[in-house]
PDB file of C-alpha atoms and ligand atoms in Angstrom:
ATOM      1  CA  UNK A  12      10.108   1.742 -48.467  1.00 73.00           C
ATOM      2  CA  UNK A  13       7.469  -0.767 -49.775  1.00 84.00           C
ATOM      3  CA  UNK A  14       5.573  -3.199 -47.604  1.00 95.00           C
ATOM      4  CA  UNK A  15       3.631  -6.161 -48.348  1.00 98.00           C
ATOM      5  CA  UNK A  16       0.729  -7.495 -46.438  1.00 97.00           C
ATOM      6  CA  UNK A  17      -1.656 -10.473 -46.709  1.00 97.00           C
ATOM      7  CA  UNK A  18      -3.981 -12.093 -44.085  1.00 98.00           C
ATOM      8  CA  UNK A  19      -4.281 -15.641 -43.417  1.00 98.00           C
ATOM      9  CA  UNK A  20      -7.415 -17.079 -42.186  1.00 98.00           C
ATOM     10  CA  UNK A  21      -6.045 -20.587 -41.029  1.00 98.00           C
ATOM     11  CA  UNK A  22      -2.559 -21.965 -39.897  1.00 98.00           C
ATOM     12  CA  UNK A  23      -2.574 -23.851 -43.190  1.00 98.00           C
ATOM     13  CA  UNK A  24      -2.830 -20.720 -45.030  1.00 98.00           C
ATOM     14  CA  UNK A  25       0.174 -19.538 -43.288  1.00 98.00           C
ATOM     15  CA  UNK A  26       2.206 -22.524 -44.183  1.00 98.00           C
ATOM     16  CA  UNK A  27       1.060 -22.404 -47.771  1.00 98.00           C
ATOM     17  CA  UNK A  28       2.272 -18.888 -48.289  1.00 98.00           C
ATOM     18  CA  UNK A  29       5.746 -19.856 -46.582  1.00 98.00           C
ATOM     19  CA  UNK A  30       5.769 -22.886 -48.482  1.00 98.00           C
ATOM     20  CA  UNK A  31       5.483 -20.772 -51.425  1.00 97.00           C
ATOM     21  CA  UNK A  32       8.216 -18.475 -50.808  1.00 98.00           C
ATOM     22  CA  UNK A  33      10.671 -21.169 -49.926  1.00 98.00           C
ATOM     23  CA  UNK A  34      10.528 -22.153 -53.815  1.00 97.00           C
ATOM     24  CA  UNK A  35      12.245 -18.754 -54.177  1.00 97.00           C
ATOM     25  CA  UNK A  36      15.203 -18.766 -51.743  1.00 98.00           C
ATOM     26  CA  UNK A  37      18.765 -19.156 -52.447  1.00 97.00           C
ATOM     27  CA  UNK A  38      21.958 -19.731 -50.592  1.00 97.00           C
ATOM     28  CA  UNK A  39      22.452 -17.163 -48.008  1.00 97.00           C
ATOM     29  CA  UNK A  40      18.928 -15.809 -47.579  1.00 98.00           C
ATOM     30  CA  UNK A  41      18.091 -14.481 -44.392  1.00 98.00           C
ATOM     31  CA  UNK A  42      14.647 -13.991 -42.996  1.00 98.00           C
ATOM     32  CA  UNK A  43      13.651 -12.617 -39.702  1.00 98.00           C
ATOM     33  CA  UNK A  44      10.285 -13.396 -37.919  1.00 97.00           C
ATOM     34  CA  UNK A  45       8.573 -11.077 -35.421  1.00 96.00           C
ATOM     35  CA  UNK A  46       5.410 -11.582 -33.422  1.00 96.00           C
ATOM     36  CA  UNK A  47       4.311 -12.553 -29.970  1.00 95.00           C
ATOM     37  CA  UNK A  48       4.228 -15.996 -28.674  1.00 93.00           C
ATOM     38  CA  UNK A  49       1.948 -18.008 -30.445  1.00 95.00           C
ATOM     39  CA  UNK A  50       1.691 -15.608 -33.460  1.00 97.00           C
ATOM     40  CA  UNK A  51       2.838 -18.480 -35.880  1.00 97.00           C
ATOM     41  CA  UNK A  52       6.488 -18.002 -36.345  1.00 96.00           C
ATOM     42  CA  UNK A  53       7.164 -21.572 -35.971  1.00 95.00           C
ATOM     43  CA  UNK A  54       4.042 -22.449 -38.326  1.00 97.00           C
ATOM     44  CA  UNK A  55       5.539 -20.191 -40.706  1.00 98.00           C
ATOM     45  CA  UNK A  56       8.966 -21.972 -40.585  1.00 97.00           C
ATOM     46  CA  UNK A  57       7.197 -25.375 -40.923  1.00 98.00           C
ATOM     47  CA  UNK A  58       5.924 -24.253 -44.559  1.00 98.00           C
ATOM     48  CA  UNK A  59       9.297 -22.541 -45.039  1.00 98.00           C
ATOM     49  CA  UNK A  60      11.041 -26.117 -44.574  1.00 98.00           C
ATOM     50  CA  UNK A  61       8.437 -28.178 -46.489  1.00 98.00           C
ATOM     51  CA  UNK A  62       8.976 -25.689 -49.217  1.00 98.00           C
ATOM     52  CA  UNK A  63      12.815 -26.268 -49.010  1.00 98.00           C
ATOM     53  CA  UNK A  64      12.100 -30.234 -49.441  1.00 97.00           C
ATOM     54  CA  UNK A  65      12.852 -30.963 -45.702  1.00 97.00           C
ATOM     55  CA  UNK A  66      11.141 -34.068 -44.497  1.00 96.00           C
ATOM     56  CA  UNK A  67      12.243 -33.982 -40.697  1.00 95.00           C
ATOM     57  CA  UNK A  68       9.786 -32.001 -38.321  1.00 94.00           C
ATOM     58  CA  UNK A  69      10.661 -28.718 -37.586  1.00 93.00           C
ATOM     59  CA  UNK A  70       9.890 -27.655 -33.819  1.00 89.00           C
ATOM     60  CA  UNK A  71      10.689 -24.501 -31.859  1.00 77.00           C
ATOM     61  CA  UNK A  72      14.075 -24.943 -30.439  1.00 66.00           C
ATOM     62  CA  UNK A  73      13.500 -25.305 -26.797  1.00 68.00           C
ATOM     63  CA  UNK A  74      17.013 -25.512 -25.474  1.00 72.00           C
ATOM     64  CA  UNK A  75      18.860 -25.047 -28.786  1.00 80.00           C
ATOM     65  CA  UNK A  76      19.504 -21.927 -30.136  1.00 87.00           C
ATOM     66  CA  UNK A  77      20.328 -22.889 -33.667  1.00 91.00           C
ATOM     67  CA  UNK A  78      18.788 -26.267 -35.398  1.00 94.00           C
ATOM     68  CA  UNK A  79      19.853 -27.281 -38.863  1.00 95.00           C
ATOM     69  CA  UNK A  80      17.942 -29.085 -41.337  1.00 97.00           C
ATOM     70  CA  UNK A  81      18.959 -30.608 -44.898  1.00 97.00           C
ATOM     71  CA  UNK A  82      16.828 -30.190 -47.615  1.00 97.00           C
ATOM     72  CA  UNK A  83      17.233 -28.832 -51.164  1.00 96.00           C
ATOM     73  CA  UNK A  84      18.982 -26.252 -49.365  1.00 97.00           C
ATOM     74  CA  UNK A  85      20.070 -26.500 -45.724  1.00 97.00           C
ATOM     75  CA  UNK A  86      17.716 -24.594 -43.301  1.00 98.00           C
ATOM     76  CA  UNK A  87      19.301 -22.882 -40.430  1.00 97.00           C
ATOM     77  CA  UNK A  88      16.303 -22.339 -37.931  1.00 95.00           C
ATOM     78  CA  UNK A  89      17.193 -19.957 -34.928  1.00 93.00           C
ATOM     79  CA  UNK A  90      15.080 -19.092 -31.986  1.00 91.00           C
ATOM     80  CA  UNK A  91      17.079 -16.717 -30.010  1.00 90.00           C
ATOM     81  CA  UNK A  92      14.198 -16.110 -27.446  1.00 88.00           C
ATOM     82  CA  UNK A  93      16.142 -17.670 -24.437  1.00 83.00           C
ATOM     83  CA  UNK A  94      19.459 -15.984 -25.585  1.00 82.00           C
ATOM     84  CA  UNK A  95      20.498 -14.676 -22.109  1.00 71.00           C
ATOM     85  CA  UNK A  96      22.850 -11.922 -23.267  1.00 68.00           C
ATOM     86  CA  UNK A  97      21.966 -10.443 -26.861  1.00 66.00           C
ATOM     87  CA  UNK A  98      25.470  -9.269 -27.275  1.00 70.00           C
ATOM     88  CA  UNK A  99      26.690 -12.896 -26.894  1.00 71.00           C
ATOM     89  CA  UNK A 100      28.146 -13.916 -30.471  1.00 73.00           C
ATOM     90  CA  UNK A 101      27.349 -17.401 -31.150  1.00 77.00           C
ATOM     91  CA  UNK A 102      28.819 -17.209 -34.668  1.00 88.00           C
ATOM     92  CA  UNK A 103      25.627 -15.959 -36.480  1.00 92.00           C
ATOM     93  CA  UNK A 104      27.543 -14.710 -39.321  1.00 93.00           C
ATOM     94  CA  UNK A 105      28.833 -18.351 -40.281  1.00 94.00           C
ATOM     95  CA  UNK A 106      25.035 -19.172 -40.691  1.00 95.00           C
ATOM     96  CA  UNK A 107      23.809 -15.970 -42.334  1.00 96.00           C
ATOM     97  CA  UNK A 108      26.709 -16.216 -44.944  1.00 94.00           C
ATOM     98  CA  UNK A 109      26.539 -19.693 -45.045  1.00 94.00           C
ATOM     99  CA  UNK A 110      25.289 -22.231 -47.977  1.00 96.00           C
ATOM    100  CA  UNK A 111      21.732 -22.348 -46.295  1.00 97.00           C
ATOM    101  CA  UNK A 112      18.564 -20.168 -45.521  1.00 98.00           C
ATOM    102  CA  UNK A 113      18.636 -18.648 -42.193  1.00 98.00           C
ATOM    103  CA  UNK A 114      15.382 -17.909 -40.348  1.00 97.00           C
ATOM    104  CA  UNK A 115      15.496 -16.148 -37.083  1.00 96.00           C
ATOM    105  CA  UNK A 116      12.396 -16.221 -34.814  1.00 94.00           C
ATOM    106  CA  UNK A 117      12.595 -13.155 -32.270  1.00 92.00           C
ATOM    107  CA  UNK A 118      15.261 -11.509 -34.171  1.00 93.00           C
ATOM    108  CA  UNK A 119      15.001  -8.073 -32.720  1.00 91.00           C
ATOM    109  CA  UNK A 120      16.662  -9.631 -29.552  1.00 90.00           C
ATOM    110  CA  UNK A 121      20.051  -9.835 -31.857  1.00 91.00           C
ATOM    111  CA  UNK A 122      19.122  -6.558 -33.814  1.00 91.00           C
ATOM    112  CA  UNK A 123      22.761  -5.503 -33.738  1.00 90.00           C
ATOM    113  CA  UNK A 124      24.067  -8.702 -35.085  1.00 92.00           C
ATOM    114  CA  UNK A 125      21.575  -9.229 -38.253  1.00 95.00           C
ATOM    115  CA  UNK A 126      22.541  -8.588 -41.736  1.00 96.00           C
ATOM    116  CA  UNK A 127      21.894  -5.271 -43.230  1.00 97.00           C
ATOM    117  CA  UNK A 128      19.915  -6.894 -46.032  1.00 98.00           C
ATOM    118  CA  UNK A 129      17.245  -9.437 -45.108  1.00 98.00           C
ATOM    119  CA  UNK A 130      13.305 -10.198 -45.401  1.00 98.00           C
ATOM    120  CA  UNK A 131      11.651  -8.948 -42.324  1.00 98.00           C
ATOM    121  CA  UNK A 132       8.535 -10.728 -41.712  1.00 98.00           C
ATOM    122  CA  UNK A 133       6.101  -9.935 -38.988  1.00 98.00           C
ATOM    123  CA  UNK A 134       2.984 -12.012 -37.879  1.00 98.00           C
ATOM    124  CA  UNK A 135       0.425 -10.337 -36.033  1.00 98.00           C
ATOM    125  CA  UNK A 136      -2.724 -11.898 -34.168  1.00 97.00           C
ATOM    126  CA  UNK A 137      -5.818 -10.228 -35.569  1.00 97.00           C
ATOM    127  CA  UNK A 138      -8.522 -12.722 -34.757  1.00 96.00           C
ATOM    128  CA  UNK A 139      -8.867 -16.434 -33.546  1.00 97.00           C
ATOM    129  CA  UNK A 140      -7.095 -18.027 -36.440  1.00 98.00           C
ATOM    130  CA  UNK A 141      -6.686 -14.663 -38.334  1.00 98.00           C
ATOM    131  CA  UNK A 142      -3.069 -13.317 -38.803  1.00 98.00           C
ATOM    132  CA  UNK A 143      -1.800 -10.490 -40.624  1.00 98.00           C
ATOM    133  CA  UNK A 144       1.543 -11.029 -42.165  1.00 98.00           C
ATOM    134  CA  UNK A 145       3.719  -8.239 -43.182  1.00 98.00           C
ATOM    135  CA  UNK A 146       6.469  -8.707 -45.280  1.00 98.00           C
ATOM    136  CA  UNK A 147       9.240  -5.896 -45.450  1.00 98.00           C
ATOM    137  CA  UNK A 148      12.334  -6.684 -47.693  1.00 98.00           C
ATOM    138  CA  UNK A 149      15.622  -4.886 -47.121  1.00 98.00           C
ATOM    139  CA  UNK A 150      17.998  -4.666 -50.060  1.00 97.00           C
ATOM    140  CA  UNK A 151      17.652  -5.430 -53.970  1.00 97.00           C
ATOM    141  CA  UNK A 152      17.624  -9.077 -53.531  1.00 97.00           C
ATOM    142  CA  UNK A 153      14.638  -9.194 -51.275  1.00 98.00           C
ATOM    143  CA  UNK A 154      12.858  -6.377 -53.227  1.00 97.00           C
ATOM    144  CA  UNK A 155      13.041  -8.541 -56.316  1.00 97.00           C
ATOM    145  CA  UNK A 156      11.864 -11.583 -54.480  1.00 98.00           C
ATOM    146  CA  UNK A 157       8.905  -9.797 -53.384  1.00 98.00           C
ATOM    147  CA  UNK A 158       7.764  -8.458 -56.442  1.00 97.00           C
ATOM    148  CA  UNK A 159       7.869 -11.901 -57.860  1.00 96.00           C
ATOM    149  CA  UNK A 160       6.115 -13.491 -54.992  1.00 96.00           C
ATOM    150  CA  UNK A 161       3.323 -10.818 -54.718  1.00 96.00           C
ATOM    151  CA  UNK A 162       2.789 -10.282 -58.610  1.00 92.00           C
TER     152      UNK A 162
HETATM  153  P1  ADP B 219       5.337 -18.866 -32.400  1.00 53.20           P
HETATM  154  O1  ADP B 219       6.244 -19.661 -33.053  1.00 53.20           O
HETATM  155  O2  ADP B 219       4.851 -17.427 -33.311  1.00 53.20           O
HETATM  156  O3  ADP B 219       5.074 -18.625 -31.108  1.00 53.20           O
HETATM  157  P2  ADP B 219       3.408 -21.224 -33.273  1.00 53.20           P
HETATM  158  O4  ADP B 219       3.637 -21.205 -34.985  1.00 53.20           O
HETATM  159  O5  ADP B 219       4.403 -22.020 -32.538  1.00 53.20           O
HETATM  160  O6  ADP B 219       3.861 -19.545 -32.969  1.00 53.20           O
HETATM  161  O7  ADP B 219       2.047 -21.096 -32.893  1.00 53.20           O
HETATM  162  C1  ADP B 219       1.052 -20.632 -33.667  1.00 53.20           C
HETATM  163  C2  ADP B 219      -0.573 -21.189 -33.168  1.00 53.20           C
HETATM  164  O8  ADP B 219      -1.366 -20.647 -33.867  1.00 53.20           O
HETATM  165  C3  ADP B 219      -0.423 -22.565 -33.692  1.00 53.20           C
HETATM  166  O9  ADP B 219      -1.065 -23.429 -32.901  1.00 53.20           O
HETATM  167  C4  ADP B 219      -1.168 -22.619 -35.013  1.00 53.20           C
HETATM  168  O10 ADP B 219      -1.789 -23.574 -35.233  1.00 53.20           O
HETATM  169  C5  ADP B 219      -2.093 -21.371 -34.547  1.00 53.20           C
HETATM  170  N1  ADP B 219      -2.751 -20.687 -35.894  1.00 53.20           N
HETATM  171  C6  ADP B 219      -3.987 -20.588 -35.868  1.00 53.20           C
HETATM  172  N2  ADP B 219      -4.344 -19.621 -36.921  1.00 53.20           N
HETATM  173  C7  ADP B 219      -3.040 -19.265 -37.497  1.00 53.20           C
HETATM  174  C8  ADP B 219      -2.855 -18.806 -38.757  1.00 53.20           C
HETATM  175  N3  ADP B 219      -3.454 -18.153 -39.414  1.00 53.20           N
HETATM  176  N4  ADP B 219      -1.394 -18.775 -39.035  1.00 53.20           N
HETATM  177  C9  ADP B 219      -0.380 -19.267 -38.122  1.00 53.20           C
HETATM  178  N5  ADP B 219      -0.901 -20.252 -37.046  1.00 53.20           N
HETATM  179  C10 ADP B 219      -2.195 -19.880 -36.733  1.00 53.20           C
HETATM  180 MG1   MG B 220       7.942 -20.370 -32.205  1.00 53.20          MG
END
């Protein structure tokens, strides 16, 4: 299994990376984000949104589990941190199979419901403003995407 890694030294660098990734995204793509509170999951999502041509401000959904934004492609931003019962089916599949790009913060909380093929992104705090971003593609589509992105 191939993993890709990069270190960012500022929030802007994280934003820049996800912004660049967004240019390659297609309808139905699913990205899952792992990392502790303050790791940079929402920062990453903001860059993604910018790269998808979304002009509205993306915030961590506090009381909403899913927020939808319109851009070149729709972005479905899920933060399942507050989901009380992870077995609860909120119709995630409709988003995963939809016309937009789905990004899920705290994805492991809905592990059973995630699609088999997806891009797993983990962000780790390694210093004041230093983060290690690990990208693991599951499935051919995402392997291809990573090869292009990291070449
Ligand atoms: P999460 O959604 O994982 O809880 P946020 O993106 O909301 O995290 O918050 C991350 C915080 O860390 C922001 O205040 C951001 O500016 C800061 N930060 C510092 N360095 C980085 C970096 N290299 N990448 C991403 N965020 C960083
Ligand atoms: Mg967040």
